[in-house]
Amino acid sequence: MSTNSGSTFPIPGAVFDLPPVGPAPKELANLGRKLATGTASAPVVLPTAGGPETPADAVRFLNQATFGASPETIDELLSLGSYSAWIDRQLTLTPSATRPFVAAAGNSSNSNPRHHIWWQNLMEQPDQLRQRMAFAWSQIFVVSDRDYILSNSQYGMCNYYDMLAAGAFGNFRTLLEQVTLHPVMGVYLSMLRNEKADRSRNIRPDENFAREVLQLFTIGLWELAPDGQPRTDSAGQPIPTFDQVLVEEFAKVFTGWNFDNVRSWTDNNIPQLSRETPMVADEAFHDTTAKTLLGGETIPSGGTAQQDLTAALDNIFNHQNVGPFVAHLLIQRLVTSNPTPEYVGRVAAAFANNGQGVRGDLEAVTRAILLDPEARDGHTTQPDTFGKVKEPIMRLSQVWRAFDAQPGPEADGVYRPYATSIETIETVTGQGVMRSPSVFNFFLPDNPIPGSAPGSTVVAPEMQILTEINIASTNNMLLQQIYSDNHTRDAGMRAPIAQIQLQPEVAMAGDIDVLLDHLDTLLMAGQLPPGLRAAIRTQIATHPTDAEGLLARVTDAIYGMVGSPFHLVQK
Amino acid sequence: MTNPPLTLPRSTTTRRRFLAMAGTAAAGVTLSTMPFGGPARAAQTTGPRTLVCIFLSGGADSFNMYMPLDHDVAGQDYDTYRTTRGGFAVPATDILPVGNGDFGVHPLLPSVAALAESNRLATVVNVGPLARPTTKADYLAQKALPQNLFTHDAQRKLWQTGQSTLTSGQGWGGAVANSIGTPTGQVSPSFSIGGSNVWQSNTDTTYSRLSPTVRIQRLAGYDGSLWNWIPSLSEMEGVMASALEEAAGSTNILDQAASTTIGQSILATEALQEATADTEANEVGMEDLGRNRLALQLQQVARLIKNRSSLGMDRQVFFVRIGGWDTHGQQAERLPVLLSGLNQAIGSFQGALDGLGVADSVTTFTASDFGRTLTINGDGTDHGWGGHAFVMGGAVNPGAYGTFPSYSLENNPDDVGENSRDFAGRLIPSTAVCQHSATLARWMGMTEAEIDQTFPELGNFPTRDLGFMR
């Protein structure tokens, strides 16, 4: 285990520095390079999409890459004039963290602070791309504190999330090993204290992590072509990537790992810090027999827990599926639910080779996703299928960021909608960070559109949690935010509710078309359809131009857009 | 393999019928192959009927929910169970016997034992997704196996579609709801309190997804009469209606879906707000539920059953779900919590049904992703295939149905393992999900033609109806 410190996770002001996890980045960067050797060496050209031509272009991009376009970030992107330059700048920003805030709150069983700081960061911190990627990764490398043990490990949960943020632009291989050895994952998928077979006790290794690391984190169930389309056998049938026997082989690999700083394999006196430092090997419980991995590769007998783990993660990392599998999931989180095979293929190619012969470079993958022609122009080139249903909590974050929401006057600086507890956002919307019901995330990547015809392949993952109840309660939360919890709210009445600031909009509301153009750009990325625009225009023209009337124009126009079906979809 | 029939049905008429059939059956034919009911029986269409699926998400360890006790057949007996399960074996003295005592349920499931005592429990043993009757030789030759065996999402889907391939996303609960039909402008009689699921997905009939605890809010902004303390909202109704219409006509499929979803939300929240509210009129007599999420879901079910006539619903289909059953680790601590919660929910729900006088017209069944391994991985169990499932209610023919599997770790013909080293107690089902499901669907009034359409592989099996429904 590497013992380097300091530069791995530069989180300023951290109460506790994040401990290093897994091999040092440098070693793994080299590993990535080494592994790339011998792969197809066609020249790799990463996309370098230009820049936004209009503010609406900027909003489209920012809604994919951040938690919502704000006037400030729109201006920044327009003045940079280049998407690529904006990404460059994002990469230089200090990662914001959740762990220090939660540790300061001083109760590892209280999950409220974890949600508070997550919202506060996405509202106030500039490292938006990193945070958006961390949130996306938290839905791939899933852990959830619905698990009752993790509900009491809030420092560990935060440490895990901050790890995803810190690694968002590093190498996939590094992140995969950090995730594998994180005790929060160890608890969640029971690799922690997974022990070798013992015939005398009639026990055998736990298959949980072995199965899910393959199925959900890296390669999926079916052999994929480089463009993410399933490969088929001579009978035209898809080809499974692994079978039960292989799961059992990997289960043997992932044996022998325990909390750091415990006195024995079963010691239940677990220091708090051991819930956030990488698991350590206890060789007595590691299965040292030979193992057969993907593609028939074998690990000889006699390896240590770390040696076997390294070999197995290398084996997985080099499987041809990882690039297209991960590309597809990330594209769905950021850009579109139904990417073309060509788009997946281009992002997968960036995964395979970042242009410098390195496999698994997540910075290159992120760039490839956001700068791809399909991401930038899909709304015009494939208008019938392009886009995604927004994750429910992002409808709120987009409205808050568009209108510079300010937290309630309470000292904690927390952003809350009308409901008094921020955790209620989960009740209202059906989604909360690291709160999915299982390792299968909030929704499945192949969730069909409800009522779609049998055989339809068009999917809408997020619709899985858009229940009739949540649609209504989310709508009502946004409606309340727009009409009541804005800057005009009496200070005495507003605690502890966040307020959106609508003064700029009120100031332009004297000219209805100026107002509508502005809101169309800010909220709808210039895609407000003509019928809805006309209906809103007719409605708000009935309001006079006194102060009350101007505010009514603004709130009606905003709700008309935000409450409409078009705001559920990001195109 | 020659397994004698399992516990005999207790009710006199059923017992007599069973014995008559047994008399004509060839020796060695097991109960699962008996032609109970079957295609000749006309679909039942009279009286209200409600079907409730309790989905134990994650793969419940049903081998520790229903166990052999006095069942004295080599490989299927208590001693084999105890040996194979090792530290997880429930002591025989703790098991609550059901029926004639050949089998019993976990000591933390007294509500289930009580249902058995009142002749309202059927157990379908070693049931799982199958394309056709499958032997170990078939398994080893990879012949016509269900797709993606042992994986959560795939096997959960197969349980909910009643098929062995993943291509169909149409659930059989949705097919039942579709055969019931929905009058124009009304909400469908299909409700989930457990979130989106495949079971109720159907191209032609939607289902409403409700919350166990969140009060239904009607969608403000789309109805001018709501939230009228905001002056503009009475005027915004027209704007929102036009938006809904424009999105429905959009060429973008996601815009269309968003429009449909909002429209469905308007309809469902309006129709169901009153029927699901925590009011005196909706009192169903389920008390002290605390944080039991399953019981809270079933309370909503009971409310909607209570209101079924005012909702104009003769038939209803419900889905509830409770997670946490994927007990790879710390099963000794986790499973008791899960079983206690399940027990409290079932007991409390049954009490409500009895109080409402509807117990004979409501059938509740458990389903899960898969059975688990009989063997232990140190402190838990892993993904298996066949498992045991409960069917509960006044309309069941009590007893055990299907062919009980061998639990042996030596030369086990039901274990997918190839040699003794591989035997983990991952059992090849002897009864198919489609047989189990079709039996329930038939009780709900589906015609044989609809059943054949819904379960295209049913014809591969000798028995179309397992006989556990009256």
Coordinates of N, CA and C in Angstrom, one line a residue, chain A residues 409-558:
Chain A
P409 N -31.7 32.6 5.9 CA -30.9 33.4 6.8 C -30.3 32.6 7.9
E410 N -30.5 31.4 8.0 CA -29.9 30.6 9.1 C -28.4 30.5 8.9
A411 N -27.8 30.3 10.1 CA -26.3 30.4 10.1 C -25.7 29.3 9.3
D412 N -26.3 28.2 9.1 CA -25.7 27.1 8.4 C -25.5 27.3 6.9
G413 N -26.2 28.4 6.4 CA -26.1 28.7 4.9 C -26.6 27.6 4.0
V414 N -27.6 26.9 4.5 CA -28.1 25.8 3.8 C -29.2 26.2 2.8
Y415 N -29.2 25.5 1.7 CA -30.3 25.8 0.7 C -31.4 24.8 0.9
R416 N -32.6 25.3 1.1 CA -33.7 24.5 1.3 C -34.9 25.0 0.5
P417 N -35.7 24.1 -0.1 CA -36.9 24.5 -0.7 C -37.9 24.7 0.5
Y418 N -39.2 24.9 0.1 CA -40.2 25.3 1.1 C -40.2 24.3 2.3
A419 N -40.0 23.1 2.0 CA -40.0 22.1 3.1 C -38.9 22.4 4.0
T420 N -39.0 22.1 5.3 CA -38.1 22.6 6.3 C -36.8 21.7 6.3
S421 N -36.8 20.5 5.9 CA -35.6 19.7 5.9 C -35.2 19.4 4.5
I422 N -33.9 19.6 4.3 CA -33.4 19.4 2.9 C -33.6 18.0 2.5
E423 N -33.6 17.1 3.5 CA -33.8 15.7 3.1 C -35.1 15.5 2.4
T424 N -36.0 16.4 2.7 CA -37.4 16.3 2.1 C -37.3 16.4 0.6
I425 N -36.2 17.0 0.1 CA -36.1 17.1 -1.4 C -36.2 15.6 -2.0
E426 N -35.6 14.7 -1.2 CA -35.7 13.3 -1.7 C -37.1 12.8 -1.7
T427 N -37.9 13.1 -0.7 CA -39.3 12.7 -0.6 C -40.0 13.4 -1.8
V428 N -39.7 14.6 -2.0 CA -40.5 15.4 -3.1 C -40.1 14.9 -4.5
T429 N -38.8 14.7 -4.7 CA -38.4 14.4 -6.1 C -38.1 12.9 -6.3
G430 N -37.9 12.2 -5.3 CA -37.6 10.8 -5.4 C -36.1 10.5 -5.7
Q431 N -35.3 11.5 -5.4 CA -33.9 11.3 -5.6 C -33.0 12.1 -4.6
G432 N -32.0 11.5 -4.1 CA -31.1 12.2 -3.2 C -29.7 11.6 -3.4
V433 N -28.7 12.4 -3.3 CA -27.3 12.0 -3.6 C -26.9 10.8 -2.7
M434 N -26.4 9.7 -3.3 CA -26.1 8.5 -2.6 C -27.2 7.9 -1.8
R435 N -28.4 7.9 -2.3 CA -29.6 7.4 -1.6 C -30.3 6.4 -2.5
S436 N -29.7 5.8 -3.5 CA -30.4 4.9 -4.4 C -30.9 3.7 -3.6
P437 N -31.9 3.1 -4.0 CA -32.5 1.9 -3.3 C -31.6 0.7 -3.4
S438 N -30.7 0.6 -4.4 CA -29.8 -0.6 -4.4 C -28.6 -0.2 -5.3
V439 N -27.7 -1.1 -5.5 CA -26.5 -0.9 -6.3 C -26.9 -0.7 -7.8
F440 N -28.2 -0.9 -8.1 CA -28.6 -0.7 -9.5 C -29.1 0.8 -9.7
N441 N -28.7 1.7 -8.8 CA -28.9 3.1 -9.0 C -30.4 3.4 -8.9
F442 N -30.7 4.7 -9.1 CA -32.1 5.1 -9.0 C -33.0 4.5 -10.1
F443 N -32.3 4.3 -11.3 CA -33.0 3.9 -12.5 C -32.0 3.1 -13.3
L444 N -32.6 2.2 -14.1 CA -31.8 1.3 -15.0 C -31.5 2.0 -16.3
P445 N -30.3 1.8 -16.8 CA -29.9 2.4 -18.1 C -30.9 2.1 -19.3
D446 N -31.6 0.9 -19.1 CA -32.4 0.5 -20.2 C -33.9 0.6 -19.9
N447 N -34.2 1.5 -18.9 CA -35.6 1.7 -18.6 C -36.4 2.2 -19.8
P448 N -37.4 1.4 -20.2 CA -38.2 1.9 -21.4 C -39.0 3.1 -21.0
I449 N -39.4 3.8 -22.0 CA -40.4 4.9 -21.9 C -41.7 4.2 -21.5
P450 N -42.4 4.6 -20.4 CA -43.6 3.9 -20.0 C -44.6 3.8 -21.2
G451 N -45.2 2.7 -21.3 CA -46.2 2.5 -22.4 C -45.6 2.3 -23.8
S452 N -44.3 2.3 -23.9 CA -43.7 2.2 -25.2 C -44.0 0.8 -25.8
A453 N -44.1 0.8 -27.1 CA -44.5 -0.5 -27.8 C -43.4 -1.6 -27.5
P454 N -43.9 -2.8 -27.5 CA -43.0 -3.9 -27.3 C -41.9 -3.9 -28.4
G455 N -40.7 -4.1 -28.0 CA -39.6 -4.1 -29.0 C -39.0 -2.7 -29.2
S456 N -39.6 -1.7 -28.7 CA -39.1 -0.3 -28.8 C -37.7 -0.3 -28.0
T457 N -36.7 0.3 -28.6 CA -35.4 0.3 -28.0 C -35.1 1.7 -27.4
V458 N -36.1 2.7 -27.6 CA -35.8 4.0 -27.0 C -36.0 4.0 -25.5
V459 N -35.0 4.5 -24.8 CA -35.1 4.4 -23.3 C -35.1 5.8 -22.7
A460 N -35.6 5.8 -21.4 CA -35.6 7.0 -20.7 C -35.3 6.7 -19.2
P461 N -34.1 6.5 -18.8 CA -33.8 6.0 -17.5 C -34.5 6.7 -16.4
E462 N -34.4 8.1 -16.4 CA -34.9 8.9 -15.3 C -36.4 8.8 -15.1
M463 N -37.1 8.3 -16.2 CA -38.5 8.2 -16.0 C -38.9 7.2 -15.0
Q464 N -38.0 6.3 -14.7 CA -38.3 5.2 -13.8 C -38.7 5.8 -12.4
I465 N -38.1 7.0 -12.1 CA -38.5 7.6 -10.8 C -39.4 8.8 -10.9
L466 N -39.9 9.1 -12.1 CA -40.9 10.1 -12.2 C -42.3 9.6 -12.0
T467 N -42.6 9.4 -10.7 CA -43.9 8.8 -10.5 C -45.0 9.9 -10.5
E468 N -46.2 9.5 -10.6 CA -47.3 10.4 -10.6 C -47.2 11.3 -9.4
I469 N -46.9 10.8 -8.3 CA -46.8 11.5 -7.0 C -45.6 12.5 -7.1
N470 N -44.5 12.0 -7.5 CA -43.3 12.9 -7.5 C -43.4 14.0 -8.6
I471 N -44.0 13.7 -9.7 CA -44.2 14.7 -10.7 C -45.0 15.9 -10.1
A472 N -46.1 15.5 -9.4 CA -46.9 16.6 -8.8 C -46.2 17.3 -7.7
S473 N -45.5 16.6 -6.8 CA -44.9 17.3 -5.7 C -43.7 18.1 -6.2
T474 N -43.0 17.6 -7.2 CA -41.8 18.4 -7.7 C -42.4 19.7 -8.4
N475 N -43.4 19.5 -9.2 CA -44.0 20.7 -9.8 C -44.5 21.7 -8.7
N476 N -45.1 21.2 -7.7 CA -45.6 22.2 -6.7 C -44.4 22.8 -5.9
M477 N -43.4 22.1 -5.7 CA -42.2 22.7 -5.0 C -41.6 23.8 -5.9
L478 N -41.5 23.6 -7.2 CA -41.0 24.6 -8.1 C -41.9 25.8 -8.2
L479 N -43.2 25.5 -8.2 CA -44.2 26.5 -8.3 C -44.1 27.4 -7.1
Q480 N -44.0 26.8 -5.9 CA -43.9 27.6 -4.7 C -42.6 28.4 -4.7
Q481 N -41.5 27.8 -5.2 CA -40.3 28.5 -5.2 C -40.4 29.8 -6.1
I482 N -41.0 29.6 -7.2 CA -41.1 30.7 -8.2 C -42.0 31.8 -7.7
Y483 N -43.2 31.4 -7.3 CA -44.2 32.5 -6.9 C -44.0 33.1 -5.6
S484 N -43.5 32.3 -4.6 CA -43.5 32.7 -3.2 C -42.1 32.9 -2.7
D485 N -41.2 32.0 -3.0 CA -39.9 32.1 -2.3 C -38.9 32.8 -3.2
N486 N -39.3 34.0 -3.6 CA -38.3 34.8 -4.4 C -37.9 36.1 -3.5
H487 N -37.2 37.0 -4.2 CA -36.6 38.1 -3.4 C -37.6 39.0 -2.7
T488 N -38.9 38.9 -3.1 CA -39.9 39.8 -2.5 C -40.4 39.2 -1.2
R489 N -40.0 38.0 -0.8 CA -40.5 37.4 0.4 C -40.1 38.2 1.6
D490 N -41.0 38.4 2.5 CA -40.7 39.1 3.7 C -39.6 38.4 4.5
A491 N -38.6 39.1 4.9 CA -37.5 38.4 5.6 C -37.9 37.6 6.8
G492 N -38.9 38.2 7.5 CA -39.4 37.5 8.7 C -40.1 36.2 8.4
M493 N -40.6 36.1 7.2 CA -41.4 35.0 6.8 C -40.6 33.9 6.1
R494 N -39.3 34.2 5.7 CA -38.7 33.4 4.8 C -37.9 32.3 5.4
A495 N -37.4 32.4 6.6 CA -36.6 31.4 7.2 C -37.3 30.1 7.2
P496 N -36.6 29.0 6.9 CA -35.2 29.0 6.4 C -35.1 28.6 4.9
I497 N -36.0 29.3 4.2 CA -36.2 28.8 2.8 C -35.3 29.6 1.8
A498 N -34.7 28.9 0.9 CA -33.9 29.6 -0.1 C -34.8 30.5 -1.0
Q499 N -34.2 31.6 -1.4 CA -34.9 32.5 -2.3 C -34.3 32.7 -3.6
I500 N -35.0 32.7 -4.6 CA -34.5 33.0 -5.9 C -34.6 34.5 -6.1
Q501 N -33.6 35.0 -6.9 CA -33.5 36.5 -7.1 C -34.0 36.9 -8.5
L502 N -35.1 37.5 -8.5 CA -35.7 37.8 -9.8 C -35.6 39.3 -10.2
Q503 N -34.8 40.1 -9.5 CA -34.7 41.5 -9.8 C -34.3 41.8 -11.2
P504 N -33.3 41.1 -11.8 CA -33.0 41.4 -13.2 C -34.1 41.1 -14.1
E505 N -34.9 40.1 -13.9 CA -36.0 39.8 -14.8 C -37.1 40.8 -14.6
V506 N -37.4 41.2 -13.4 CA -38.4 42.3 -13.2 C -38.0 43.5 -13.9
A507 N -36.7 43.8 -13.9 CA -36.2 45.0 -14.5 C -36.4 45.0 -16.0
M508 N -36.5 43.9 -16.6 CA -36.7 43.8 -18.1 C -38.1 43.5 -18.5
A509 N -39.0 43.3 -17.5 CA -40.3 42.8 -17.8 C -41.2 43.9 -18.5
G510 N -40.7 45.1 -18.5 CA -41.5 46.1 -19.2 C -41.7 45.8 -20.7
D511 N -40.7 45.1 -21.2 CA -40.7 44.7 -22.6 C -40.9 43.2 -22.6
I512 N -42.1 42.7 -22.9 CA -42.4 41.3 -22.8 C -41.5 40.4 -23.7
D513 N -41.2 40.9 -24.9 CA -40.4 40.1 -25.7 C -38.9 39.9 -25.3
V514 N -38.5 41.0 -24.7 CA -37.1 41.0 -24.1 C -37.1 39.9 -23.0
L515 N -38.1 40.0 -22.1 CA -38.2 39.1 -21.0 C -38.3 37.6 -21.5
L516 N -39.1 37.4 -22.5 CA -39.3 36.0 -23.0 C -38.0 35.5 -23.7
D517 N -37.4 36.4 -24.4 CA -36.1 36.0 -25.0 C -35.1 35.5 -24.0
H518 N -35.0 36.4 -22.9 CA -34.1 36.1 -21.9 C -34.4 34.8 -21.2
L519 N -35.6 34.6 -20.8 CA -36.0 33.3 -20.1 C -35.9 32.1 -21.0
D520 N -36.2 32.3 -22.3 CA -36.1 31.2 -23.2 C -34.6 30.7 -23.2
T521 N -33.7 31.7 -23.3 CA -32.3 31.3 -23.2 C -31.9 30.6 -21.9
L522 N -32.2 31.3 -20.8 CA -31.8 30.9 -19.5 C -32.3 29.5 -19.1
L523 N -33.6 29.3 -19.3 CA -34.3 28.2 -18.8 C -34.5 27.1 -19.8
M524 N -34.6 27.4 -21.1 CA -34.9 26.5 -22.1 C -33.9 26.3 -23.2
A525 N -32.7 26.9 -23.0 CA -31.6 26.9 -23.9 C -32.1 27.2 -25.3
G526 N -33.0 28.2 -25.4 CA -33.4 28.7 -26.7 C -34.4 27.7 -27.4
Q527 N -34.9 26.8 -26.6 CA -35.8 25.8 -27.3 C -37.3 25.9 -26.9
L528 N -37.6 27.1 -26.4 CA -39.0 27.3 -26.0 C -39.9 27.2 -27.3
P529 N -40.8 26.2 -27.3 CA -41.6 26.1 -28.6 C -42.5 27.2 -28.8
P530 N -42.9 27.5 -30.0 CA -43.6 28.7 -30.4 C -45.0 28.8 -29.7
G531 N -45.7 27.6 -29.7 CA -47.0 27.6 -29.1 C -47.0 28.1 -27.6
L532 N -46.1 27.5 -26.9 CA -46.0 27.8 -25.5 C -45.6 29.3 -25.3
R533 N -44.7 29.7 -26.1 CA -44.2 31.1 -26.0 C -45.4 32.0 -26.3
A534 N -46.2 31.7 -27.3 CA -47.4 32.6 -27.6 C -48.4 32.5 -26.4
A535 N -48.6 31.4 -25.8 CA -49.6 31.3 -24.7 C -49.1 32.1 -23.5
I536 N -47.8 32.0 -23.2 CA -47.2 32.7 -22.1 C -47.3 34.2 -22.4
R537 N -47.0 34.6 -23.6 CA -47.0 36.0 -24.0 C -48.4 36.6 -23.8
T538 N -49.4 35.9 -24.3 CA -50.8 36.4 -24.1 C -51.1 36.5 -22.6
Q539 N -50.7 35.5 -21.9 CA -51.1 35.6 -20.4 C -50.4 36.7 -19.7
I540 N -49.1 36.9 -19.9 CA -48.4 37.9 -19.1 C -48.7 39.3 -19.6
A541 N -49.2 39.4 -20.9 CA -49.5 40.8 -21.3 C -50.7 41.3 -20.6
T542 N -51.5 40.4 -19.9 CA -52.6 40.9 -19.1 C -52.2 41.6 -17.9
H543 N -50.9 41.4 -17.5 CA -50.5 42.1 -16.2 C -50.0 43.5 -16.5
P544 N -50.3 44.5 -15.7 CA -49.9 45.8 -15.9 C -48.4 46.0 -15.6
T545 N -47.9 47.2 -15.8 CA -46.5 47.5 -15.6 C -46.1 48.1 -14.3
D546 N -47.1 48.0 -13.3 CA -46.6 48.4 -12.0 C -45.8 47.3 -11.4
A547 N -45.2 47.6 -10.2 CA -44.3 46.6 -9.6 C -44.9 45.3 -9.5
E548 N -46.1 45.2 -9.0 CA -46.8 43.9 -8.8 C -47.0 43.2 -10.2
G549 N -47.4 44.0 -11.1 CA -47.7 43.4 -12.5 C -46.4 42.9 -13.1
L550 N -45.3 43.6 -13.0 CA -44.0 43.2 -13.6 C -43.6 41.9 -13.0
L551 N -43.7 41.8 -11.6 CA -43.3 40.6 -11.0 C -44.2 39.4 -11.4
A552 N -45.5 39.7 -11.6 CA -46.4 38.7 -12.1 C -46.1 38.2 -13.5
R553 N -45.6 39.1 -14.3 CA -45.2 38.8 -15.6 C -44.0 37.8 -15.5
V554 N -43.1 38.1 -14.7 CA -41.9 37.3 -14.5 C -42.2 35.9 -14.0
T555 N -43.0 35.9 -12.9 CA -43.3 34.6 -12.3 C -44.2 33.7 -13.2
D556 N -45.1 34.3 -13.8 CA -46.0 33.5 -14.8 C -45.1 33.0 -15.9
A557 N -44.2 33.8 -16.4 CA -43.4 33.3 -17.6 C -42.5 32.2 -17.1
I558 N -41.9 32.4 -15.9 CA -41.0 31.3 -15.5 C -41.7 30.0 -15.2

